[in-house]
Amino acid sequence: MKEKSTIRKEIRFSGVGVHSGKKVDLLLRPSSLGEIIFRRTDLDNLELALDPNKIETKSSTYLVSEECKIQTLEHLLAVLYMLGIDSLIIEINGDEIPIMDGSASPFVLEILSAGIMSLPERKKSIKIIKPSSLEEKDAAFSFSPDSGFKITYSIEYDHPAIQRQELSLSLNLENFIKEVAPARTFGFLKDVPALRAQGLAAGGSLENAVVLDEKSVISGPLRYPDEFVRHKILDLIGDLSLMGFPLTGHFKAHKAGHSLHLKAIHFLLDNPEFWTYI
Ligand SMILES: [Zn+2]
């Protein structure tokens, strides 16, 4: 069993929300409380604890309460999960975590340079002991026992720059930093009017997303030929972190997204016979 961890000193980020389009400042503060707490500094320091029952999804994963919401949590949450940080205060003066360059690398670099500190409190982890699967339209999700934390993701897009991509990784901090964290979010130019009509993607740009027109990528070179599926793995790590504990198991997703990821989390939380604490 490992210890809970926090950061050694405060870290500031500022940037734009990819959906809101608004500039936001984010301050990560060390905490010994043993949980991740969001604090809206623009709303009298209103606090929201990370809770899978208060999560909704629509193009991103967000935390909601009666008073407010905080959108696009998934990239920051993936980094906190992989770095083992589970005790933190996240102050934000708006309703969306900044998108930075569309990837998780800016969060990784700053947190590693600030340093990570263990706390006296021990933490449990969750081990999958029985396999199961879920489906949603043509998307599928399954989990099974494994000796590590493994993700296999596959996507299929009828687009020449993507087509079918599949990647399987037994994740550790080293391959997360090299193979997953730099992968940027992506979007299709043709979807922009519909997204904007729903109040989404207002802050999306060629600088913070891989953007595709009908035939090709128009936002410059890809970081990996299969950057798309790598980003899906990043999103899934962020969503799985909502389980609240480090995970041991193999999680497989095909053509999935935040909505099916979240369904899988609720299935696991509602059916504890598929896992055990270790
Ligand atoms: Zn993402």
Tab-separated table of C-alpha atoms and ligand atoms in Angstrom:
chain	number	residue	atom	x	y	z
A	1	MET	CA	0.000	0.000	0.000
A	2	LYS	CA	1.321	3.444	-0.935
A	3	GLU	CA	0.901	6.805	0.749
A	4	LYS	CA	-1.300	9.677	-0.385
A	5	SER	CA	0.594	12.486	-2.094
A	6	THR	CA	0.382	16.189	-2.741
A	7	ILE	CA	2.551	18.791	-4.508
A	8	ARG	CA	5.461	20.531	-2.772
A	9	LYS	CA	4.484	24.086	-3.725
A	10	GLU	CA	1.795	26.101	-5.455
A	11	ILE	CA	1.612	25.954	-9.243
A	12	ARG	CA	-0.135	28.514	-11.450
A	13	PHE	CA	-1.501	28.024	-14.946
A	14	SER	CA	-3.485	30.356	-17.115
A	15	GLY	CA	-5.106	29.767	-20.443
A	16	VAL	CA	-8.357	29.540	-22.287
A	17	GLY	CA	-11.218	27.066	-21.818
A	18	VAL	CA	-11.610	25.088	-25.046
A	19	HIS	CA	-15.397	25.080	-24.732
A	20	SER	CA	-16.130	28.336	-22.878
A	21	GLY	CA	-13.541	30.349	-24.809
A	22	LYS	CA	-12.885	32.292	-21.585
A	23	LYS	CA	-9.476	33.000	-20.082
A	24	VAL	CA	-9.023	31.315	-16.692
A	25	ASP	CA	-6.386	31.186	-13.988
A	26	LEU	CA	-5.754	27.902	-12.229
A	27	LEU	CA	-3.838	27.538	-8.982
A	28	LEU	CA	-2.892	24.117	-7.615
A	29	ARG	CA	-2.269	24.259	-3.854
A	30	PRO	CA	-0.668	21.585	-1.674
A	31	SER	CA	-3.156	19.975	0.718
A	32	SER	CA	-2.993	17.397	3.508
A	33	LEU	CA	-6.763	16.711	3.463
A	34	GLY	CA	-6.380	13.495	1.439
A	35	GLU	CA	-8.809	14.424	-1.335
A	36	ILE	CA	-9.064	16.570	-4.444
A	37	ILE	CA	-11.136	19.691	-3.863
A	38	PHE	CA	-12.079	22.297	-6.458
A	39	ARG	CA	-12.574	25.886	-5.292
A	40	ARG	CA	-14.261	28.521	-7.469
A	41	THR	CA	-12.489	31.741	-6.446
A	42	ASP	CA	-14.876	33.773	-8.630
A	43	LEU	CA	-17.864	32.414	-6.644
A	44	ASP	CA	-16.877	33.195	-3.026
A	45	ASN	CA	-14.540	30.201	-2.845
A	46	LEU	CA	-17.391	27.725	-3.405
A	47	GLU	CA	-15.938	24.224	-2.946
A	48	LEU	CA	-16.716	21.029	-4.854
A	49	ALA	CA	-15.157	17.683	-4.010
A	50	LEU	CA	-14.409	15.313	-6.858
A	51	ASP	CA	-17.295	12.808	-6.824
A	52	PRO	CA	-18.306	10.398	-9.635
A	53	ASN	CA	-21.968	11.019	-8.764
A	54	LYS	CA	-21.552	14.697	-9.642
A	55	ILE	CA	-19.915	14.133	-13.015
A	56	GLU	CA	-21.596	14.749	-16.352
A	57	THR	CA	-20.234	14.508	-19.860
A	58	LYS	CA	-20.782	16.413	-23.095
A	59	SER	CA	-17.660	16.628	-25.268
A	60	SER	CA	-15.728	16.794	-21.966
A	61	THR	CA	-15.995	15.546	-18.409
A	62	TYR	CA	-17.339	18.016	-15.881
A	63	LEU	CA	-18.186	18.339	-12.227
A	64	VAL	CA	-21.575	19.860	-11.428
A	65	SER	CA	-23.390	21.078	-8.364
A	66	GLU	CA	-26.563	23.122	-7.976
A	67	GLU	CA	-24.485	26.292	-7.932
A	68	CYS	CA	-21.827	25.764	-10.553
A	69	LYS	CA	-19.861	23.480	-12.834
A	70	ILE	CA	-16.225	22.955	-13.783
A	71	GLN	CA	-15.631	21.632	-17.277
A	72	THR	CA	-12.861	19.750	-19.079
A	73	LEU	CA	-11.349	18.035	-16.056
A	74	GLU	CA	-10.019	14.972	-17.862
A	75	HIS	CA	-6.491	15.974	-18.904
A	76	LEU	CA	-5.533	17.420	-15.514
A	77	LEU	CA	-7.150	14.453	-13.726
A	78	ALA	CA	-5.169	11.994	-15.884
A	79	VAL	CA	-1.926	13.697	-14.865
A	80	LEU	CA	-2.826	13.740	-11.164
A	81	TYR	CA	-3.735	10.038	-11.355
A	82	MET	CA	-0.502	8.997	-13.099
A	83	LEU	CA	1.612	11.114	-10.723
A	84	GLY	CA	-0.240	9.601	-7.737
A	85	ILE	CA	-1.466	13.001	-6.493
A	86	ASP	CA	-4.686	12.546	-4.537
A	87	SER	CA	-4.563	15.396	-2.064
A	88	LEU	CA	-4.880	18.812	-3.674
A	89	ILE	CA	-6.824	22.058	-3.748
A	90	ILE	CA	-7.560	23.262	-7.265
A	91	GLU	CA	-8.509	26.928	-7.316
A	92	ILE	CA	-10.049	28.305	-10.468
A	93	ASN	CA	-11.630	31.661	-11.324
A	94	GLY	CA	-13.934	30.344	-14.055
A	95	ASP	CA	-15.877	27.275	-15.117
A	96	GLU	CA	-13.328	25.374	-17.184
A	97	ILE	CA	-9.806	23.984	-16.736
A	98	PRO	CA	-7.579	25.703	-19.339
A	99	ILE	CA	-6.897	23.560	-22.403
A	100	MET	CA	-3.212	24.660	-22.595
A	101	ASP	CA	-1.823	23.146	-25.836
A	102	GLY	CA	-4.602	20.506	-26.029
A	103	SER	CA	-2.429	17.877	-24.329
A	104	ALA	CA	-1.503	16.995	-20.746
A	105	SER	CA	2.220	17.737	-21.087
A	106	PRO	CA	2.132	21.313	-19.682
A	107	PHE	CA	0.524	19.972	-16.477
A	108	VAL	CA	3.057	17.112	-16.211
A	109	LEU	CA	6.080	19.382	-16.659
A	110	GLU	CA	4.992	22.002	-14.107
A	111	ILE	CA	3.943	19.479	-11.474
A	112	LEU	CA	7.159	17.491	-11.830
A	113	SER	CA	9.224	20.661	-11.505
A	114	ALA	CA	7.276	21.748	-8.382
A	115	GLY	CA	7.823	18.291	-6.871
A	116	ILE	CA	5.578	15.675	-5.244
A	117	MET	CA	5.454	14.921	-1.536
A	118	SER	CA	4.110	11.820	0.266
A	119	LEU	CA	1.685	12.280	3.155
A	120	PRO	CA	1.480	10.035	6.239
A	121	GLU	CA	-1.944	8.683	5.190
A	122	ARG	CA	-1.892	5.276	3.421
A	123	LYS	CA	-4.070	4.727	0.356
A	124	LYS	CA	-5.886	1.684	-0.925
A	125	SER	CA	-6.105	0.667	-4.544
A	126	ILE	CA	-8.694	-1.223	-6.588
A	127	LYS	CA	-7.947	-4.520	-8.318
A	128	ILE	CA	-10.299	-5.920	-10.974
A	129	ILE	CA	-11.036	-9.578	-10.155
A	130	LYS	CA	-13.781	-10.497	-12.678
A	131	PRO	CA	-14.231	-9.457	-16.301
A	132	SER	CA	-17.279	-7.763	-17.767
A	133	SER	CA	-18.271	-5.588	-20.701
A	134	LEU	CA	-20.676	-2.812	-21.642
A	135	GLU	CA	-21.896	-1.411	-24.927
A	136	GLU	CA	-23.370	1.851	-26.168
A	137	LYS	CA	-24.504	2.022	-29.810
A	138	ASP	CA	-21.429	0.819	-31.766
A	139	ALA	CA	-19.019	1.543	-28.900
A	140	ALA	CA	-17.763	-1.090	-26.467
A	141	PHE	CA	-15.968	-1.142	-23.142
A	142	SER	CA	-14.637	-4.073	-21.159
A	143	PHE	CA	-12.421	-4.723	-18.185
A	144	SER	CA	-10.565	-7.805	-16.948
A	145	PRO	CA	-7.933	-8.730	-14.356
A	146	ASP	CA	-4.321	-7.805	-15.127
A	147	SER	CA	-1.061	-7.531	-13.192
A	148	GLY	CA	-0.747	-3.790	-13.944
A	149	PHE	CA	-2.783	-0.826	-15.187
A	150	LYS	CA	-3.333	-1.596	-18.850
A	151	ILE	CA	-5.410	0.225	-21.445
A	152	THR	CA	-6.221	-0.963	-24.962
A	153	TYR	CA	-8.034	1.613	-27.063
A	154	SER	CA	-9.246	1.399	-30.651
A	155	ILE	CA	-10.971	4.009	-32.790
A	156	GLU	CA	-12.394	4.029	-36.307
A	157	TYR	CA	-13.073	7.198	-38.252
A	158	ASP	CA	-13.994	7.378	-41.893
A	159	HIS	CA	-11.262	9.995	-42.426
A	160	PRO	CA	-8.013	9.435	-44.354
A	161	ALA	CA	-5.852	10.924	-41.562
A	162	ILE	CA	-7.289	8.635	-38.859
A	163	GLN	CA	-9.033	5.464	-40.132
A	164	ARG	CA	-8.504	2.603	-37.667
A	165	GLN	CA	-6.008	3.098	-34.836
A	166	GLU	CA	-5.388	0.767	-31.906
A	167	LEU	CA	-2.878	1.009	-29.093
A	168	SER	CA	-2.329	-1.116	-26.011
A	169	LEU	CA	-0.146	0.133	-23.168
A	170	SER	CA	0.716	-1.216	-19.731
A	171	LEU	CA	0.956	2.192	-18.181
A	172	ASN	CA	3.655	3.551	-15.943
A	173	LEU	CA	4.801	7.110	-15.352
A	174	GLU	CA	7.582	6.862	-17.921
A	175	ASN	CA	5.458	5.718	-20.855
A	176	PHE	CA	2.622	8.051	-19.827
A	177	ILE	CA	4.982	11.040	-20.098
A	178	LYS	CA	6.500	9.892	-23.413
A	179	GLU	CA	3.634	8.168	-25.187
A	180	VAL	CA	0.351	9.588	-23.892
A	181	ALA	CA	0.607	13.008	-22.190
A	182	PRO	CA	1.764	14.899	-25.351
A	183	ALA	CA	-1.187	13.660	-27.464
A	184	ARG	CA	-3.543	16.566	-28.196
A	185	THR	CA	-7.298	16.749	-28.346
A	186	PHE	CA	-8.734	16.700	-31.863
A	187	GLY	CA	-11.739	17.963	-33.726
A	188	PHE	CA	-13.265	18.203	-37.162
A	189	LEU	CA	-13.799	21.560	-38.843
A	190	LYS	CA	-17.212	20.388	-40.122
A	191	ASP	CA	-18.443	19.871	-36.524
A	192	VAL	CA	-17.526	23.380	-35.359
A	193	PRO	CA	-20.820	25.179	-36.238
A	194	ALA	CA	-22.910	22.526	-34.423
A	195	LEU	CA	-20.583	22.518	-31.390
A	196	ARG	CA	-20.628	26.319	-31.171
A	197	ALA	CA	-24.422	26.329	-31.413
A	198	GLN	CA	-24.377	24.160	-28.226
A	199	GLY	CA	-21.966	26.572	-26.509
A	200	LEU	CA	-19.005	24.241	-27.060
A	201	ALA	CA	-15.580	24.627	-28.720
A	202	ALA	CA	-15.658	28.447	-28.429
A	203	GLY	CA	-11.987	28.413	-27.375
A	204	GLY	CA	-10.813	25.713	-29.787
A	205	SER	CA	-8.092	26.807	-32.206
A	206	LEU	CA	-5.301	25.487	-34.394
A	207	GLU	CA	-2.967	26.151	-31.416
A	208	ASN	CA	-4.779	23.963	-28.894
A	209	ALA	CA	-6.211	21.092	-30.935
A	210	VAL	CA	-5.448	18.850	-33.863
A	211	VAL	CA	-7.951	20.156	-36.403
A	212	LEU	CA	-9.035	18.161	-39.446
A	213	ASP	CA	-10.830	19.295	-42.590
A	214	GLU	CA	-12.498	16.807	-44.953
A	215	LYS	CA	-9.184	15.327	-46.105
A	216	SER	CA	-6.286	16.145	-43.807
A	217	VAL	CA	-4.879	17.677	-40.631
A	218	ILE	CA	-4.752	21.474	-41.047
A	219	SER	CA	-3.133	22.409	-37.718
A	220	GLY	CA	0.456	21.419	-38.503
A	221	PRO	CA	2.381	18.199	-37.964
A	222	LEU	CA	1.077	15.458	-35.713
A	223	ARG	CA	3.148	14.531	-32.669
A	224	TYR	CA	2.595	10.817	-33.461
A	225	PRO	CA	0.976	9.214	-36.531
A	226	ASP	CA	-1.589	7.726	-34.118
A	227	GLU	CA	-1.921	10.833	-31.898
A	228	PHE	CA	-5.730	10.426	-32.012
A	229	VAL	CA	-5.907	7.065	-30.246
A	230	ARG	CA	-3.232	8.182	-27.773
A	231	HIS	CA	-5.413	11.140	-26.825
A	232	LYS	CA	-8.348	8.784	-26.282
A	233	ILE	CA	-6.146	6.846	-23.828
A	234	LEU	CA	-5.370	10.121	-22.026
A	235	ASP	CA	-9.097	10.932	-21.757
A	236	LEU	CA	-9.840	7.426	-20.448
A	237	ILE	CA	-7.152	7.664	-17.750
A	238	GLY	CA	-8.663	10.971	-16.609
A	239	ASP	CA	-12.158	9.479	-16.519
A	240	LEU	CA	-11.055	6.244	-14.776
A	241	SER	CA	-9.386	8.348	-12.080
A	242	LEU	CA	-12.933	9.201	-10.932
A	243	MET	CA	-12.973	5.744	-9.308
A	244	GLY	CA	-10.948	7.535	-6.624
A	245	PHE	CA	-8.227	4.890	-6.232
A	246	PRO	CA	-5.290	3.576	-8.273
A	247	LEU	CA	-6.471	0.731	-10.511
A	248	THR	CA	-5.044	-2.676	-11.369
A	249	GLY	CA	-6.742	-4.218	-14.387
A	250	HIS	CA	-7.009	-4.187	-18.166
A	251	PHE	CA	-9.489	-1.625	-19.530
A	252	LYS	CA	-10.438	-1.958	-23.186
A	253	ALA	CA	-12.401	0.623	-25.138
A	254	HIS	CA	-13.562	0.601	-28.747
A	255	LYS	CA	-15.024	3.742	-30.370
A	256	ALA	CA	-15.901	4.956	-26.874
A	257	GLY	CA	-16.023	8.429	-25.369
A	258	HIS	CA	-16.622	10.180	-22.054
A	259	SER	CA	-20.216	8.964	-21.843
A	260	LEU	CA	-19.348	5.247	-22.067
A	261	HIS	CA	-16.261	5.720	-19.860
A	262	LEU	CA	-18.533	7.158	-17.187
A	263	LYS	CA	-21.085	4.348	-17.610
A	264	ALA	CA	-18.274	1.843	-16.979
A	265	ILE	CA	-17.243	3.702	-13.818
A	266	HIS	CA	-20.813	3.677	-12.493
A	267	PHE	CA	-21.124	-0.012	-13.370
A	268	LEU	CA	-17.977	-0.762	-11.341
A	269	LEU	CA	-19.077	1.391	-8.412
A	270	ASP	CA	-22.526	-0.261	-8.400
A	271	ASN	CA	-21.126	-3.817	-8.752
A	272	PRO	CA	-18.306	-4.247	-6.235
A	273	GLU	CA	-18.168	-8.021	-6.874
A	274	PHE	CA	-16.007	-7.264	-9.941
A	275	TRP	CA	-13.192	-5.743	-7.882
A	276	THR	CA	-11.547	-5.710	-4.515
A	277	TYR	CA	-9.526	-3.240	-2.492
A	278	ILE	CA	-5.865	-4.086	-2.072
B	1	ZN	ZN	-9.261	15.073	-24.204
